[in-house]
Amino acid sequence: MRRHFVAVAETTHDEFERILELARQPVPSNDLAGTRVSLVFERPSLRTRASSVAAVQDLGGNYSMFTDAEIGLDTREAAEDVARTLAQTSTIVAARVRDHQVFSRMRSATGDAVSYINLLSDQTHPTQATADVLTLADHFSDGDPLGLAGRTVTYVGDATNVTRSLATALIGFGVTVRIVAPVGYDLSSDQCAVIEARARYGGQLQCFTDPTAAVPGSDALYTDSWISMGLEHEAEERRRVFRGFQIDESLFDLAPTSVFLHCLPAHRGEEVSHDVMESPRSLVWQQVRHRTTAMYGVLRWLEEK
Ligand code: CP
Ligand code: NVA
């Protein structure tokens, strides 16, 4: 049976730990020698695209890149037919998609011929969360994710695809995950249940609506765009709703030893201030570096015999 990495919640805790372990193994290597990877981007990307290419090359594999303008998933051609076509040349398809459900349709179409990696969907961003755990483990526990137990990570802003993957990943390592979001932009009870089902080592999910109540006592603050891809038509309303949720110096200093994380791209003056982005307590460039490390782990785990 081929493995897939489409959501943190669809791996077991032990599988996710193994991905983190494989991520740290030395490069360059030949772990992907003879393997072709199709990289599909239905939405724009800088970090995910760059790190995916770098990781495939560092592991000795080959890749082909396709944008939405070229393949037109469900516009030029049905997603199932795109998947069957890619299966003729690739054993791994890594895709950034608008609609998460496309993964199950593509998987059904290609059976056991292809492994899928989710490079961001409207629901989840699991390779980002993998990089985030690597970054936090480096900072707090000499690289050991199990050493994160007892830490508190507070996500401030829109409860996005990134938030859900981050919370699911961290709660499994005993982290208290706080999410502070305006009502209506928070997690649904079903989404909370998926995250809480993953809790281990005393990890907890705590939800807030007031940033000044959520931040004190945090070890790390995390945010993402207020206007995720595809929500541009809500931009004006969202800027109004999220006023008061910016991570600026005064909010950051309510947790004076905390570090700052952001998946990027950042919008200085919206979800984060320029000074917080540039602060010595900001780990955003370590996160970007670990996007490639994370991909080493995911790709190796898919190919592990
Ligand atoms: N964080 C992230 O996924 O960045 P890109 O959208 O640039 O790939
Ligand atoms: N929530 C953002 C993440 C970008 C990396 C989006 O989906 O656009």
Coordinates of N, CA and C in Angstrom, one line a residue, residues 93-218:
V93 N 2.7 12.5 -6.5 CA 2.1 13.7 -6.9 C 2.0 14.6 -5.7
A94 N 2.6 15.8 -5.7 CA 2.6 16.7 -4.7 C 1.8 17.9 -5.2
A95 N 0.7 18.3 -4.6 CA -0.2 19.2 -5.2 C -0.7 20.3 -4.2
R96 N -0.8 21.5 -4.6 CA -1.4 22.6 -3.9 C -2.8 22.8 -4.6
V97 N -3.9 22.6 -3.9 CA -5.2 22.6 -4.5 C -6.2 23.5 -3.9
R98 N -7.2 23.9 -4.6 CA -8.2 24.8 -4.1 C -9.1 24.0 -3.1
D99 N -9.5 22.8 -3.6 CA -10.5 22.0 -2.9 C -9.9 20.7 -2.4
H100 N -9.8 20.6 -1.0 CA -9.2 19.4 -0.4 C -9.8 18.1 -0.9
Q101 N -11.1 18.1 -1.3 CA -11.7 16.8 -1.7 C -11.1 16.2 -3.0
V102 N -10.4 17.1 -3.7 CA -9.7 16.6 -4.9 C -8.8 15.5 -4.6
F103 N -8.2 15.5 -3.4 CA -7.2 14.4 -3.1 C -7.9 13.1 -3.1
S104 N -9.1 13.0 -2.5 CA -9.7 11.6 -2.4 C -10.1 11.2 -3.8
R105 N -10.5 12.1 -4.6 CA -10.9 11.8 -6.0 C -9.7 11.3 -6.8
M106 N -8.6 12.0 -6.6 CA -7.4 11.6 -7.4 C -6.9 10.2 -6.9
R107 N -6.9 10.0 -5.5 CA -6.5 8.8 -4.9 C -7.3 7.6 -5.5
S108 N -8.7 7.8 -5.5 CA -9.5 6.7 -6.0 C -9.2 6.4 -7.5
A109 N -8.8 7.5 -8.2 CA -8.6 7.2 -9.7 C -7.3 6.5 -9.9
T110 N -6.3 6.6 -9.0 CA -5.0 6.0 -9.3 C -4.7 4.9 -8.4
G111 N -5.6 4.5 -7.5 CA -5.4 3.3 -6.7 C -4.0 3.3 -6.0
D112 N -3.3 2.3 -6.1 CA -2.0 2.1 -5.4 C -0.8 2.5 -6.3
A113 N -1.1 3.3 -7.3 CA 0.0 3.6 -8.3 C 0.8 4.9 -7.8
V114 N 0.1 5.8 -7.0 CA 0.7 7.1 -6.7 C 0.5 7.4 -5.2
S115 N 1.6 8.1 -4.7 CA 1.5 8.7 -3.3 C 1.2 10.2 -3.5
Y116 N 0.3 10.7 -2.7 CA -0.1 12.1 -2.8 C 0.5 12.9 -1.6
I117 N 1.0 14.1 -1.8 CA 1.4 15.0 -0.8 C 0.5 16.3 -1.0
N118 N -0.1 16.7 0.1 CA -0.8 18.0 0.1 C 0.1 19.2 0.4
L119 N 0.3 20.0 -0.6 CA 1.2 21.2 -0.5 C 0.3 22.4 -0.2
L120 N -0.8 22.3 0.4 CA -1.8 23.3 0.9 C -3.1 23.1 0.2
S121 N -4.1 23.0 1.0 CA -5.5 23.0 0.4 C -6.3 24.0 1.2
D122 N -7.6 24.2 0.9 CA -8.4 25.1 1.7 C -8.5 24.6 3.1
Q123 N -8.3 23.3 3.4 CA -8.5 22.7 4.7 C -7.2 22.6 5.6
T124 N -6.1 22.2 4.9 CA -4.9 21.9 5.7 C -3.6 22.3 5.0
H125 N -2.5 22.4 5.8 CA -1.2 22.7 5.2 C -0.2 21.9 6.0
P126 N -0.2 20.5 5.7 CA 0.6 19.7 6.6 C 2.1 19.8 6.5
T127 N 2.6 20.1 5.3 CA 4.1 20.3 5.2 C 4.6 21.5 5.9
Q128 N 3.7 22.5 6.0 CA 4.1 23.7 6.8 C 4.1 23.3 8.3
A129 N 3.1 22.6 8.7 CA 3.1 22.2 10.2 C 4.3 21.3 10.5
T130 N 4.8 20.5 9.6 CA 6.0 19.7 9.8 C 7.2 20.6 10.0
A131 N 7.3 21.6 9.2 CA 8.4 22.6 9.3 C 8.3 23.4 10.7
D132 N 7.1 23.7 11.0 CA 6.9 24.4 12.3 C 7.3 23.6 13.5
V133 N 6.9 22.3 13.5 CA 7.4 21.5 14.7 C 8.9 21.4 14.7
L134 N 9.5 21.2 13.5 CA 11.0 21.2 13.5 C 11.6 22.5 14.0
T135 N 11.0 23.6 13.7 CA 11.5 24.9 14.1 C 11.4 25.1 15.6
L136 N 10.2 24.8 16.1 CA 9.9 24.9 17.6 C 10.8 23.9 18.4
A137 N 11.0 22.7 17.8 CA 11.8 21.8 18.5 C 13.3 22.2 18.6
D138 N 13.8 22.8 17.5 CA 15.1 23.4 17.5 C 15.3 24.4 18.6
H139 N 14.3 25.3 18.6 CA 14.4 26.4 19.6 C 14.3 26.0 21.0
F140 N 13.3 25.1 21.3 CA 13.0 24.8 22.7 C 13.6 23.6 23.3
S141 N 14.0 22.6 22.4 CA 14.3 21.3 23.0 C 15.4 20.6 22.1
D142 N 16.4 21.3 21.7 CA 17.5 20.7 20.9 C 17.1 19.8 19.8
G143 N 16.0 20.1 19.2 CA 15.5 19.4 18.0 C 14.6 18.2 18.3
D144 N 14.4 17.9 19.6 CA 13.5 16.8 20.0 C 12.1 17.2 20.1
P145 N 11.2 16.8 19.2 CA 9.8 17.3 19.3 C 9.1 16.8 20.6
L146 N 9.6 15.7 21.2 CA 8.9 15.2 22.5 C 9.3 16.2 23.6
G147 N 10.3 17.0 23.4 CA 10.7 18.0 24.4 C 9.8 19.2 24.4
L148 N 8.8 19.3 23.5 CA 7.9 20.4 23.5 C 6.8 20.3 24.5
A149 N 6.6 19.1 25.1 CA 5.5 18.9 26.1 C 5.6 20.0 27.2
G150 N 4.4 20.5 27.4 CA 4.3 21.6 28.5 C 4.4 23.0 28.0
R151 N 4.8 23.2 26.7 CA 4.9 24.5 26.1 C 3.5 25.0 25.7
T152 N 3.4 26.3 25.6 CA 2.1 26.9 25.1 C 2.4 27.7 23.8
V153 N 1.7 27.3 22.8 CA 1.8 28.1 21.5 C 0.4 28.7 21.2
T154 N 0.5 30.0 21.0 CA -0.8 30.7 20.8 C -0.9 31.2 19.4
Y155 N -1.9 30.8 18.7 CA -2.2 31.3 17.3 C -3.2 32.4 17.4
V156 N -2.8 33.5 16.8 CA -3.7 34.8 16.8 C -4.2 35.1 15.4
G157 N -5.5 35.2 15.2 CA -6.0 35.7 13.9 C -7.0 34.7 13.3
D158 N -7.0 34.6 12.0 CA -7.9 33.8 11.3 C -7.6 32.3 11.5
A159 N -8.5 31.5 11.9 CA -8.3 30.1 12.0 C -8.3 29.4 10.7
T160 N -7.1 29.3 10.1 CA -6.9 28.9 8.7 C -6.5 27.4 8.6
N161 N -6.3 27.0 7.3 CA -5.7 25.7 7.0 C -4.4 25.5 7.8
V162 N -3.6 26.6 7.9 CA -2.3 26.5 8.6 C -2.6 26.3 10.1
T163 N -3.6 27.0 10.7 CA -3.9 26.8 12.1 C -4.3 25.4 12.4
R164 N -5.1 24.8 11.5 CA -5.6 23.5 11.8 C -4.4 22.4 11.8
S165 N -3.6 22.5 10.8 CA -2.5 21.6 10.8 C -1.5 21.8 11.9
L166 N -1.2 23.0 12.2 CA -0.3 23.4 13.3 C -0.8 22.8 14.6
A167 N -2.1 23.1 14.9 CA -2.7 22.6 16.2 C -2.7 21.1 16.3
T168 N -3.0 20.5 15.2 CA -3.1 19.0 15.2 C -1.7 18.4 15.4
A169 N -0.7 19.0 14.8 CA 0.7 18.5 15.0 C 1.2 18.8 16.4
L170 N 1.0 19.9 16.9 CA 1.5 20.3 18.2 C 0.9 19.6 19.4
I171 N -0.5 19.4 19.4 CA -1.2 18.9 20.5 C -0.7 17.4 20.7
G172 N -0.2 16.8 19.7 CA 0.3 15.4 19.8 C 1.6 15.3 20.5
F173 N 2.3 16.5 20.7 CA 3.5 16.5 21.4 C 3.4 17.1 22.8
G174 N 2.1 17.2 23.3 CA 1.9 17.7 24.6 C 1.9 19.2 24.7
V175 N 1.8 19.9 23.6 CA 1.7 21.4 23.7 C 0.3 21.8 24.0
T176 N 0.2 22.9 24.8 CA -1.1 23.6 24.9 C -1.2 24.5 23.8
V177 N -2.2 24.3 22.9 CA -2.4 25.2 21.8 C -3.6 26.1 22.1
R178 N -3.3 27.4 22.1 CA -4.4 28.4 22.2 C -4.7 29.0 20.8
I179 N -5.9 29.1 20.6 CA -6.3 29.8 19.3 C -7.2 31.0 19.7
V180 N -6.8 32.2 19.3 CA -7.6 33.3 19.6 C -8.0 34.0 18.2
A181 N -9.3 34.0 18.0 CA -9.9 34.4 16.7 C -11.2 35.1 17.0
P182 N -11.6 36.0 16.1 CA -13.0 36.6 16.3 C -14.0 35.5 16.1
V183 N -15.2 35.7 16.7 CA -16.3 34.8 16.6 C -16.7 34.7 15.1
G184 N -16.8 33.5 14.5 CA -17.2 33.4 13.1 C -15.9 33.1 12.3
Y185 N -14.8 33.3 12.8 CA -13.5 33.1 12.1 C -12.6 32.1 12.9
D186 N -13.3 31.5 13.9 CA -12.7 30.5 14.8 C -12.9 29.1 14.2
L187 N -12.5 28.1 15.0 CA -12.6 26.7 14.5 C -14.0 26.2 14.8
S188 N -14.6 25.4 14.0 CA -15.9 24.7 14.3 C -15.7 23.6 15.3
S189 N -16.8 23.2 15.9 CA -16.6 22.2 16.9 C -16.1 20.9 16.3
D190 N -16.4 20.6 15.1 CA -15.9 19.4 14.4 C -14.4 19.5 14.2
Q191 N -13.9 20.7 13.8 CA -12.5 20.9 13.6 C -11.8 20.8 15.0
C192 N -12.4 21.3 16.0 CA -11.8 21.2 17.4 C -11.7 19.7 17.8
A193 N -12.7 18.9 17.4 CA -12.7 17.5 17.8 C -11.6 16.7 17.1
V194 N -11.3 17.1 15.8 CA -10.2 16.4 15.1 C -8.9 16.7 15.8
I195 N -8.7 17.9 16.2 CA -7.5 18.3 16.8 C -7.3 17.6 18.2
E196 N -8.4 17.7 19.0 CA -8.4 17.1 20.4 C -8.2 15.6 20.3
A197 N -8.6 15.0 19.3 CA -8.5 13.5 19.2 C -7.0 13.1 19.1
R198 N -6.2 14.1 18.7 CA -4.7 13.8 18.5 C -3.9 14.1 19.8
A199 N -4.6 14.6 20.9 CA -3.8 15.1 22.1 C -3.1 13.9 22.7
R200 N -1.9 14.2 23.1 CA -1.0 13.2 23.8 C -0.2 14.0 24.8
Y201 N 0.4 13.3 25.8 CA 1.3 13.9 26.8 C 0.8 15.2 27.4
G202 N -0.5 15.2 27.6 CA -1.1 16.4 28.3 C -1.4 17.6 27.4
G203 N -1.3 17.4 26.1 CA -1.6 18.5 25.1 C -3.1 18.9 25.2
Q204 N -3.3 20.2 25.0 CA -4.7 20.7 25.1 C -5.0 21.7 24.1
L205 N -6.2 21.9 23.8 CA -6.7 23.0 22.9 C -7.5 24.0 23.7
Q206 N -7.2 25.3 23.6 CA -7.9 26.3 24.4 C -8.3 27.4 23.4
C207 N -9.5 27.8 23.4 CA -10.0 28.8 22.4 C -10.4 30.1 23.1
F208 N -10.0 31.2 22.5 CA -10.2 32.5 23.1 C -10.7 33.5 22.0
T209 N -11.3 34.6 22.5 CA -11.7 35.7 21.5 C -10.9 37.0 21.8
D210 N -10.2 37.0 22.9 CA -9.5 38.3 23.3 C -8.0 38.0 23.3
P211 N -7.3 38.6 22.4 CA -5.8 38.4 22.3 C -5.1 38.7 23.6
T212 N -5.5 39.7 24.3 CA -4.8 40.1 25.5 C -5.0 39.1 26.6
A213 N -6.1 38.3 26.5 CA -6.3 37.2 27.5 C -5.5 36.0 27.1
A214 N -5.4 35.8 25.8 CA -4.7 34.5 25.3 C -3.2 34.5 25.4
V215 N -2.6 35.7 25.2 CA -1.2 35.7 24.9 C -0.3 35.5 26.2
P216 N -0.7 36.1 27.4 CA 0.2 36.0 28.5 C 0.5 34.5 28.9
G217 N 1.7 34.2 29.1 CA 2.1 32.8 29.5 C 2.5 32.0 28.2
S218 N 2.4 32.6 27.0 CA 2.7 31.8 25.8 C 4.2 31.7 25.6

